[in-house]
Structures are given as structure tokens and as C-alpha cells.
Amino acid sequence: MLTPMTTPAAPHSPFAVAPEVLQALRGVRRVVVFTGAGVSAESGIPTFRDALTGLWSRFDPMALATVDGFWADPDLVWGWYEHRRVAVHHALPNPAHRAIARLARYLPDVTLVTQNVDDLHERAGSPHVLHLHGSLHHPRCLECDTPFPVPPDQAVTRPADPDRLYETVDLLPDGRRLPPPLCPACGGLIRPGVVWFGEALPPGALETALDAAGHCDLLLSVGTSGVVEPAAGIPREAARAGAGVLHVNPQVLHLTGVRQWQANGPAGVVLPALVDAWERV
Ligand code: OAD
């Protein structure tokens, strides 16, 4: 049986692109698309800071997204990220991910920068994605950085048999504590492949993103609260260099500065309409 790679497209998008936004899209060639958790919200992946549904309204980021938290309780942290990794595997790209992939097929220069640790942009067809905050899908050794391959669809834990790399386990609906496997190279703890608070971004990722932002005509900021540094500096850099900045977010944002616009609505509705309109300008 064939499994669909993406969710079906909305038959007809109800979102109307404002005339000033259409005007801003005219003649644009170099674009940076900067995404956050909101772009994956319609795929069923929770955001971080939305009041009732955001992960940080239910979980403590200091316990789950810092190296100190991992040292304090590795089983809690490893189990939480394995739960998220398998949930992402079962999620599907939504119309927003697909619209972004489509944009890159007809504009000459599109750089896609994401703060997300899922792989939904890639699965929607975007080939080069700069993951500023790492990836759930690439765990590695906490001590020596050796990558640790994991099956995409199953959670893993430390095996009882020391000759095996890991054991697969069923997840419970609310997740479960899981001792992390040990590194076959040095015996260190295997950690999730995401960037935690206080850690450096992957080498070169921020520099590449800032360079693209500093040379683009327009930056499209999609589904991000823009409060986490240094990522939040990327739209700032585009604005500083004179590019337009268009925010896609259901929340009405307080914008300051010239050449900033917003399209308010869910990304899965706004982006297909925006990209349709863009193809025609
Ligand atoms: P946040 O949770 O801070 O912000 C999500 C944004 O998406 C909010 O502005 C929402 O209004 C918006 N949003 C919600 N649903 C949406 C939809 N359907 N379409 C468009 N927008 C929608 O997430 P990020 O800004 O990505 O870092 O958070 C930045 C970083 O903080 C994350 O990468 C993560 C977190 O701690 C690490 O894990 C290192």
C-alpha cells in the first residue's frame, strides 16, 4: 500500500492577499524563508509558547532543554525527545510546507532557514534546509559527538544485552522515561540531536543564514514568536540591510520599522494563497 507523503491540499484557499503585500512581492528575486514551530502546527506538532497548547506551558524547558537538565535526569529527557521524534515521524507535511517548497521551484534564489527540529520541510520537497536548532532525527554522543543511527519509526532505549546498540520500545500516549543508549565509540550517553538553551548553534548555520538575510530582497517569517536568540537576529538583519519582512502568523503582531507587513492567519491557509499570488505578480 502506498502511504501518502503529504496531507491533501485545501481545495480553495479563502485567504485574500492584501494589495500592499502583493506590491511588496513584485520584482523580488532573493528570498529568505525563516520558519518556526507555527509552520508545523497544522501537522499536529505543538508549538512552544502558545498559551494552552505550547510545550513550554506544560513542560519545564530548564529540565528538558538544557545540558544540566539532561545530566540531572537523562531518562526523563531521552524519553521525552524519543516521544517527540516518533510523533514527528507519524506527522505529515501540511500545505504551508508544500507552498514553501513550491516557492523555491520558481524563484531563482530561496534560502530556507528553520528553527524547527522536525523534517517536515524536507518531506514536503525542500532540498536544502538550514536547521538552526539541530534535528530530532540525528542523536549523537554527548561526549564525543559520534552520530548514533536510530530507526525512524521506533523509540529506542539502552539494551539489556551489552552487545546490542539499542532496544526498541513501544511508547505510551504520554511518553515514558527511557535510559539513553550508550555510545559504541566511547561509552558516553547518547543525547538528542537538538540544540539546547545555552548551547552553540551547528557550525556555520547562523553565519550562512545571516549572510542570506543580509543579501535578500524579502524575508518571509512564518510561525515564529521571534523571541529566541540568536535566531531572532535573522529577520532583524534582513530589515537592517533594507529588505522587506513579511510575517505570517495568526496572531496580530506589533510591528515597528518600515517595509514590514503581516498576513494574519494559519500558515497552511496563508502560504498557499500567497504563493499562488506570487506566481502571478
Ligand atoms: P513559538 O512557540 O515560540 O512560537 C510559535 C509561533 O507560531 C507563535 O507566534 C504562534 O502565534 C505561531 N503560530 C501558531 N500556530 C500557527 C499556524 N498555524 N500558522 C502560523 N503560525 C502559527 O515557536 P518558535 O518561535 O519556533 O528552541 O520558538 C523558537 C524556539 O524556541 C524553538 O526552536 C525552540 C523553542 O525553545 C529550541 O528548542 C532550541
Coordinates of C-alpha atoms and ligand atoms in Angstrom, one line a residue:
M1 CA 0.0 0.0 0.0
L2 CA 1.3 3.4 -0.9
T3 CA 1.5 5.8 2.0
P4 CA 0.7 9.5 1.1
M5 CA 3.8 11.7 1.8
T6 CA 1.7 14.8 2.4
T7 CA -1.8 15.8 3.5
P8 CA -4.3 16.7 0.8
A9 CA -4.2 20.3 -0.5
A10 CA -7.0 22.7 0.6
P11 CA -9.3 22.7 -2.5
H12 CA -9.7 26.5 -2.5
S13 CA -7.8 28.8 -0.1
P14 CA -10.1 31.5 1.4
F15 CA -7.2 33.8 2.2
A16 CA -7.0 37.1 0.3
V17 CA -3.6 38.6 -0.1
A18 CA -3.6 42.4 0.8
P19 CA -2.7 44.8 -2.1
E20 CA 0.3 46.2 -0.2
V21 CA 1.7 42.7 0.3
L22 CA 1.2 41.9 -3.4
Q23 CA 3.1 45.1 -4.2
A24 CA 5.9 44.0 -1.9
L25 CA 6.3 40.7 -3.7
R26 CA 6.7 42.4 -7.1
G27 CA 10.2 42.0 -8.6
V28 CA 11.5 40.1 -5.6
R29 CA 14.2 37.6 -6.6
R30 CA 16.2 36.7 -3.5
V31 CA 14.1 35.4 -0.6
V32 CA 14.8 34.0 2.8
V33 CA 12.1 31.9 4.4
F34 CA 12.5 31.8 8.2
T35 CA 10.2 29.3 9.9
G36 CA 9.3 28.4 13.5
A37 CA 7.1 25.9 15.2
G38 CA 3.9 27.6 13.8
V39 CA 4.6 26.2 10.3
S40 CA 4.3 22.7 11.7
A41 CA 1.3 23.4 14.0
E42 CA -1.2 22.3 11.3
S43 CA 0.7 19.0 11.0
G44 CA -0.2 18.4 14.7
I45 CA 3.2 19.2 16.1
P46 CA 2.8 21.5 19.2
T47 CA 4.4 24.9 19.3
F48 CA 6.4 26.0 22.3
R49 CA 4.8 29.3 23.5
D50 CA 1.2 29.2 22.5
A51 CA -0.8 29.7 25.7
L52 CA -2.6 26.5 26.2
T53 CA -1.1 24.1 23.7
G54 CA 2.6 25.1 23.7
L55 CA 5.1 22.7 25.0
W56 CA 6.6 25.2 27.4
S57 CA 3.2 25.8 29.0
R58 CA 3.2 22.1 30.1
F59 CA 6.9 21.2 30.5
D60 CA 9.9 22.9 32.1
P61 CA 12.4 24.0 29.5
M62 CA 15.2 24.1 32.0
A63 CA 14.6 20.4 32.8
L64 CA 14.1 19.3 29.2
A65 CA 16.1 21.6 27.0
T66 CA 19.5 22.2 28.8
V67 CA 22.6 20.0 29.3
D68 CA 22.2 20.4 33.1
G69 CA 18.7 19.0 32.8
F70 CA 20.0 16.0 30.8
W71 CA 22.7 15.3 33.4
A72 CA 20.1 15.6 36.2
D73 CA 17.7 13.1 34.7
P74 CA 18.8 11.6 31.4
D75 CA 16.0 9.0 31.3
L76 CA 13.3 11.7 31.5
V77 CA 14.9 13.8 28.8
W78 CA 15.7 11.0 26.4
G79 CA 12.2 9.6 26.8
W80 CA 10.6 13.0 26.1
Y81 CA 12.6 13.5 22.9
E82 CA 12.0 9.9 21.7
H83 CA 8.3 10.6 22.1
R84 CA 8.6 13.7 20.0
R85 CA 10.8 12.1 17.4
V86 CA 8.3 9.2 16.8
A87 CA 5.4 11.7 16.8
V88 CA 7.1 13.7 14.1
H89 CA 7.7 10.6 12.0
H90 CA 3.9 9.9 12.1
A91 CA 3.0 13.5 11.2
L92 CA 2.7 14.7 7.6
P93 CA 3.8 18.0 5.9
N94 CA 0.9 20.4 5.6
P95 CA 0.1 22.9 2.8
A96 CA 2.4 25.5 4.3
H97 CA 5.5 23.2 4.0
R98 CA 4.4 22.4 0.4
A99 CA 3.9 26.1 -0.6
I100 CA 7.4 26.9 0.7
A101 CA 8.8 24.0 -1.4
R102 CA 6.9 25.3 -4.4
L103 CA 8.2 28.9 -4.0
A104 CA 11.8 27.6 -4.4
R105 CA 10.8 26.0 -7.7
Y106 CA 10.1 29.3 -9.5
L107 CA 12.1 31.9 -7.6
P108 CA 15.8 31.9 -8.5
D109 CA 17.2 32.3 -5.0
V110 CA 15.4 31.0 -1.9
T111 CA 17.2 30.1 1.3
L112 CA 15.1 28.2 3.8
V113 CA 16.1 28.6 7.5
T114 CA 14.2 26.8 10.2
Q115 CA 14.2 26.8 14.0
N116 CA 12.3 23.5 13.8
V117 CA 13.8 20.2 14.7
D118 CA 11.4 18.2 12.6
D119 CA 11.9 17.1 9.0
L120 CA 8.6 18.2 7.5
H121 CA 10.2 20.8 5.1
E122 CA 12.4 18.1 3.6
R123 CA 9.5 15.7 3.3
A124 CA 7.5 18.4 1.5
G125 CA 10.2 18.7 -1.1
S126 CA 12.6 21.4 0.2
P127 CA 16.0 20.0 -0.5
H128 CA 18.3 22.4 1.4
V129 CA 17.1 23.3 4.9
L130 CA 19.3 25.2 7.4
H131 CA 18.3 23.7 10.7
L132 CA 19.5 26.3 13.3
H133 CA 18.4 24.2 16.3
G134 CA 19.5 20.8 15.1
S135 CA 17.3 17.8 14.4
L136 CA 15.3 15.3 16.4
H137 CA 16.4 12.7 13.9
H138 CA 20.1 12.9 14.5
P139 CA 21.0 11.8 18.0
R140 CA 24.7 11.8 18.9
C141 CA 27.1 11.1 21.7
L142 CA 27.1 13.7 24.5
E143 CA 30.9 13.2 25.0
C144 CA 32.5 12.6 21.6
D145 CA 29.7 13.7 19.1
T146 CA 29.7 10.4 17.2
P147 CA 26.3 10.2 15.4
F148 CA 24.0 7.4 16.6
P149 CA 21.7 6.0 14.0
V150 CA 18.1 5.2 15.1
P151 CA 15.1 3.6 13.4
P152 CA 12.8 6.5 12.1
D153 CA 9.6 4.9 13.4
Q154 CA 10.5 3.4 16.8
A155 CA 11.7 4.8 20.1
V156 CA 14.9 3.3 21.4
T157 CA 16.5 2.8 24.8
R158 CA 19.6 1.2 26.4
P159 CA 19.6 -2.6 25.7
A160 CA 19.9 -5.2 28.4
D161 CA 22.3 -7.1 26.2
P162 CA 25.6 -5.1 26.0
D163 CA 26.4 -6.5 22.5
R164 CA 23.4 -4.6 21.1
L165 CA 23.3 -0.9 20.3
Y166 CA 19.8 -0.3 21.5
E167 CA 16.4 -1.9 22.2
T168 CA 13.2 -0.6 20.6
V169 CA 10.2 0.1 22.8
D170 CA 6.6 0.9 22.5
L171 CA 5.7 4.5 23.6
L172 CA 2.9 5.2 25.9
P173 CA 0.4 8.0 24.9
D174 CA 2.0 10.5 27.4
G175 CA 5.6 9.3 26.8
R176 CA 7.8 7.4 29.3
R177 CA 11.2 7.6 30.9
L178 CA 13.8 5.7 28.8
P179 CA 17.5 5.3 29.7
P180 CA 19.5 6.6 26.7
P181 CA 21.7 4.2 24.8
L182 CA 25.5 4.3 25.3
C183 CA 27.9 5.4 22.6
P184 CA 29.7 2.4 20.9
A185 CA 32.8 4.6 20.4
C186 CA 33.4 5.9 23.9
G187 CA 30.6 4.7 26.3
G188 CA 29.1 8.2 26.7
L189 CA 25.4 8.9 26.9
I190 CA 23.6 9.3 23.6
R191 CA 21.7 12.7 23.6
P192 CA 19.0 14.1 21.3
G193 CA 20.4 16.0 18.2
V194 CA 18.7 19.3 19.1
V195 CA 20.3 22.5 20.3
W196 CA 19.5 23.2 23.9
F197 CA 19.4 26.6 25.7
G198 CA 22.9 27.8 26.3
E199 CA 24.5 25.7 23.5
A200 CA 26.1 26.9 20.3
L201 CA 24.3 26.5 17.0
P202 CA 25.6 24.0 14.4
P203 CA 28.8 25.3 13.0
G204 CA 28.3 27.8 10.1
A205 CA 24.5 27.6 10.2
L206 CA 23.9 31.1 11.8
E207 CA 26.6 32.7 9.6
T208 CA 25.1 31.3 6.4
A209 CA 21.6 32.4 7.5
L210 CA 22.7 35.9 8.4
D211 CA 24.6 36.2 5.1
A212 CA 21.5 35.2 3.1
A213 CA 19.3 37.6 5.2
G214 CA 21.8 40.4 4.6
H215 CA 21.5 40.0 0.8
C216 CA 17.8 39.2 0.3
D217 CA 15.0 41.3 -1.2
L218 CA 12.4 39.9 1.1
L219 CA 12.4 37.8 4.3
L220 CA 9.3 35.7 5.0
S221 CA 9.0 35.0 8.7
V222 CA 6.5 32.2 9.2
G223 CA 5.1 30.9 12.5
T224 CA 7.7 32.1 15.0
S225 CA 7.4 34.2 18.1
G226 CA 10.9 35.6 17.3
V227 CA 12.0 35.6 20.9
V228 CA 14.8 33.1 20.9
E229 CA 18.3 34.5 20.2
P230 CA 20.4 34.3 18.1
A231 CA 17.8 33.1 15.6
A232 CA 15.7 36.2 16.1
G233 CA 18.5 38.3 14.7
I234 CA 17.9 36.8 11.2
P235 CA 14.8 38.9 10.3
R236 CA 16.5 41.9 12.1
E237 CA 19.5 41.5 9.8
A238 CA 17.2 41.4 6.7
A239 CA 15.4 44.6 7.9
R240 CA 18.8 46.3 8.7
A241 CA 20.0 45.6 5.2
G242 CA 16.9 47.2 3.7
A243 CA 14.9 44.0 2.7
G244 CA 11.1 43.8 3.2
V245 CA 9.9 41.5 6.0
L246 CA 6.6 39.7 5.7
H247 CA 5.3 37.9 8.8
V248 CA 2.8 35.1 8.6
N249 CA 1.1 34.4 11.9
P250 CA -2.4 34.0 13.2
Q251 CA -1.6 36.5 15.9
V252 CA -1.6 40.2 15.1
L253 CA 2.0 41.3 15.7
H254 CA 3.1 44.7 16.8
L255 CA 5.4 45.7 14.0
T256 CA 7.8 48.6 14.1
G257 CA 10.0 49.8 11.3
V258 CA 9.4 50.4 7.6
R259 CA 8.8 47.7 5.0
Q260 CA 7.3 45.3 7.4
W261 CA 4.0 43.6 6.7
Q262 CA 1.9 40.9 8.2
A263 CA -0.5 38.3 6.8
N264 CA -2.6 37.1 9.7
G265 CA -3.9 33.5 9.5
P266 CA -2.7 29.9 9.8
A267 CA 0.4 29.3 7.6
G268 CA -1.4 26.4 5.9
V269 CA -4.0 28.8 4.6
V270 CA -2.0 31.9 4.1
L271 CA 1.0 30.5 2.3
P272 CA -0.7 28.6 -0.5
A273 CA -2.7 31.8 -1.3
L274 CA 0.5 33.9 -1.1
V275 CA 2.5 31.6 -3.3
D276 CA -0.4 31.5 -5.8
A277 CA -0.5 35.3 -5.9
W278 CA 3.3 35.5 -6.1
E279 CA 3.3 33.3 -9.2
R280 CA 1.0 35.8 -10.9
V281 CA 2.7 39.1 -10.0
Ligands
OAD1 P1 7.0 29.6 19.5 O1 6.1 28.5 20.1 O2 7.7 30.5 20.4 O3 6.1 30.5 18.5 C1 5.2 29.9 17.6 C2 4.5 30.9 16.8 O4 3.7 30.3 15.8 C3 3.6 31.9 17.6 O5 3.9 33.2 17.2 C4 2.2 31.5 17.1 O6 1.3 32.6 17.1 C5 2.5 31.0 15.7 N1 1.5 30.0 15.2 C6 0.7 29.2 15.9 N2 0.0 28.4 15.0 C7 0.3 28.8 13.8 C8 -0.1 28.5 12.5 N3 -1.0 27.5 12.2 N4 0.5 29.1 11.4 C9 1.4 30.1 11.6 N5 1.8 30.5 12.8 C10 1.3 29.9 13.9 O7 8.0 28.8 18.5 P2 9.3 29.3 17.8 O8 9.3 30.7 17.5 O9 9.6 28.3 16.8 O10 14.1 26.2 20.5 O11 10.3 29.1 19.0 C11 11.7 29.3 18.9 C12 12.5 28.3 19.6 O12 12.1 28.3 21.0 C13 12.3 26.8 19.2 O13 13.1 26.5 18.1 C14 12.7 26.1 20.4 C15 12.0 26.9 21.4 O14 12.5 26.8 22.7 C16 14.8 25.1 20.9 O15 14.3 24.0 21.2 C17 16.3 25.3 21.0

